[in-house]
Coordinates of C-alpha atoms in Angstrom, one line a residue:
X10 CA 3.3 90.5 -55.5
X11 CA 6.4 90.8 -57.7
X12 CA 7.6 87.3 -56.8
X13 CA 4.2 85.8 -57.3
X14 CA 3.9 87.7 -60.6
X15 CA 7.3 86.4 -61.7
X16 CA 6.4 82.7 -61.0
X17 CA 2.9 82.8 -62.5
X18 CA 4.3 84.5 -65.6
X19 CA 7.0 81.8 -65.9
X20 CA 4.3 79.1 -65.4
X21 CA 2.2 80.7 -68.2
X22 CA 5.3 80.7 -70.5
X23 CA 5.8 77.0 -69.9
X24 CA 2.1 76.2 -70.3
X25 CA 0.0 79.1 -71.7
X26 CA -3.2 77.1 -71.2
X27 CA -2.7 76.7 -67.4
X28 CA -5.9 77.9 -66.0
X29 CA -4.7 78.4 -62.4
X30 CA -1.6 80.4 -63.4
X31 CA -3.6 82.6 -65.8
X32 CA -6.3 83.2 -63.2
X33 CA -3.8 84.1 -60.5
X34 CA -1.7 86.2 -62.8
X35 CA -4.8 87.9 -64.2
X36 CA -6.0 88.9 -60.7
X37 CA -2.5 90.3 -59.8
X38 CA -2.6 92.4 -63.0
X39 CA -6.2 93.4 -62.4
X40 CA -6.3 94.1 -58.7
X41 CA -2.8 95.2 -57.7
X42 CA -1.2 96.5 -60.9
X43 CA -4.4 97.9 -62.6
X44 CA -3.0 96.4 -65.8
X45 CA -6.4 95.5 -67.2
X46 CA -5.1 94.6 -70.7
X47 CA -2.8 91.9 -69.3
X48 CA -5.6 90.7 -67.0
X49 CA -8.1 90.5 -69.8
X50 CA -5.6 88.5 -71.9
X51 CA -5.3 86.0 -69.1
X52 CA -9.1 85.6 -68.7
X53 CA -9.7 85.3 -72.4
X54 CA -6.9 82.7 -72.6
X55 CA -8.7 80.7 -69.9
X56 CA -12.0 81.0 -71.8
X57 CA -10.4 79.7 -74.9
X58 CA -9.4 76.5 -72.9
X59 CA -12.6 76.4 -70.8
X60 CA -15.5 78.3 -72.3
X61 CA -17.5 77.7 -69.1
X62 CA -15.1 79.2 -66.7
X63 CA -17.5 81.5 -64.9
X64 CA -14.9 83.2 -62.7
X65 CA -13.2 84.5 -65.9
X66 CA -16.4 86.0 -67.1
X67 CA -16.9 87.5 -63.7
X68 CA -13.4 89.0 -63.6
X69 CA -13.8 90.4 -67.1
X70 CA -17.1 92.0 -65.9
X71 CA -15.3 93.6 -63.0
X72 CA -12.7 95.1 -65.3
X73 CA -15.4 96.4 -67.6
X74 CA -17.3 97.9 -64.6
X75 CA -14.1 99.5 -63.4
X76 CA -13.6 101.0 -66.9
X77 CA -17.1 102.5 -66.8
X78 CA -18.5 100.0 -69.4
X79 CA -21.7 98.9 -67.6
X80 CA -23.4 97.3 -70.6
X81 CA -20.4 95.1 -71.3
X82 CA -20.0 94.4 -67.6
X83 CA -23.6 93.3 -67.4
X84 CA -23.2 91.0 -70.4
X85 CA -20.1 89.4 -68.8
X86 CA -21.8 88.9 -65.5
X87 CA -24.7 87.3 -67.4
X88 CA -22.2 85.0 -69.1
X89 CA -20.9 84.0 -65.7
X90 CA -24.4 83.1 -64.6
X91 CA -25.0 81.1 -67.8
X92 CA -21.9 79.1 -66.8
X93 CA -22.8 78.8 -63.1
X94 CA -26.3 79.9 -62.1
X95 CA -25.4 79.7 -58.4
X96 CA -22.5 82.1 -58.5
X97 CA -23.5 84.7 -55.9
X98 CA -20.9 87.4 -56.8
X99 CA -22.3 87.6 -60.4
X100 CA -25.9 88.0 -59.1
X101 CA -24.7 90.7 -56.7
X102 CA -22.7 92.5 -59.4
X103 CA -25.8 92.7 -61.7
X104 CA -27.8 93.9 -58.8
X105 CA -25.3 96.7 -58.2
X106 CA -25.4 97.8 -61.8
X107 CA -29.2 97.9 -61.7
X108 CA -29.2 99.7 -58.3
X109 CA -26.8 102.3 -59.7
X110 CA -29.2 102.9 -62.6
X111 CA -32.0 103.4 -60.2
X112 CA -33.8 100.1 -61.2
X113 CA -34.4 99.3 -57.5
X114 CA -37.0 96.6 -57.9
X115 CA -35.0 94.7 -60.5
X116 CA -31.8 95.1 -58.4
X117 CA -33.6 93.7 -55.4
X118 CA -34.4 90.5 -57.3
X119 CA -30.7 90.0 -58.1
X120 CA -29.6 90.7 -54.5
X121 CA -32.2 88.3 -53.2
X122 CA -30.8 85.6 -55.6
X123 CA -27.2 86.5 -54.5
X124 CA -28.1 86.1 -50.8
X125 CA -29.8 82.8 -51.5
X126 CA -26.5 81.4 -52.7
X127 CA -24.3 83.2 -50.2
X128 CA -26.4 83.9 -47.1
X129 CA -23.4 85.3 -45.2
X130 CA -22.6 88.1 -47.6
X131 CA -23.1 91.2 -45.5
X132 CA -22.6 93.6 -48.4
X133 CA -25.5 92.1 -50.3
X134 CA -27.7 92.3 -47.3
X135 CA -26.8 96.0 -47.0
X136 CA -27.8 96.5 -50.6
X137 CA -31.1 94.7 -49.9
X138 CA -31.7 97.1 -47.0
X139 CA -30.8 100.0 -49.3
X140 CA -33.3 98.8 -51.9
X141 CA -36.1 98.6 -49.4
X142 CA -35.1 102.1 -48.0
X143 CA -35.2 103.6 -51.6
X144 CA -38.6 101.9 -52.3
X145 CA -40.0 103.3 -49.0
X146 CA -38.7 106.8 -49.8
X147 CA -40.3 106.5 -53.2
X148 CA -43.7 105.4 -51.7
X149 CA -43.5 108.3 -49.2
X150 CA -42.8 110.8 -52.0
X151 CA -45.6 109.3 -54.1
X152 CA -48.1 109.6 -51.3
X153 CA -47.1 113.2 -50.7
X154 CA -47.5 114.0 -54.4
X155 CA -50.9 112.3 -54.4
X156 CA -52.0 114.2 -51.3
X157 CA -51.1 117.5 -53.1
X158 CA -53.2 116.5 -56.1
X159 CA -56.2 115.6 -53.9
X160 CA -56.1 119.0 -52.1

């Protein structure tokens, strides 16, 4: 990725507002170099040029998630959905945040929305299955608890 990084960086130097160069360079910094600060700079630069760039909001949310900032990540994913309500990865990301916080029924609604916009996403379907599994386990535990109370 060093060559790609070099050329994207050069393109940004020539035209700092170039959305594609910033997006690609940001993803290299984020995913491969774990240089979140540089990646965030790229995504914020994009948003200063195009405030409705939903992919930048989403990538910022992923960085915040990686940095264990779930509240900020949730807000960034919501901003992505405000910019593009059909962006399945943002629906799924919020679902994951909710699932991890044991808000299973809410998570299920987000996963359902995600799979509506991307019906081939296997990971989302697995999360949906996990939600139903967790809800079933909860129902079983609840019925056992109720049976103990009745006896």
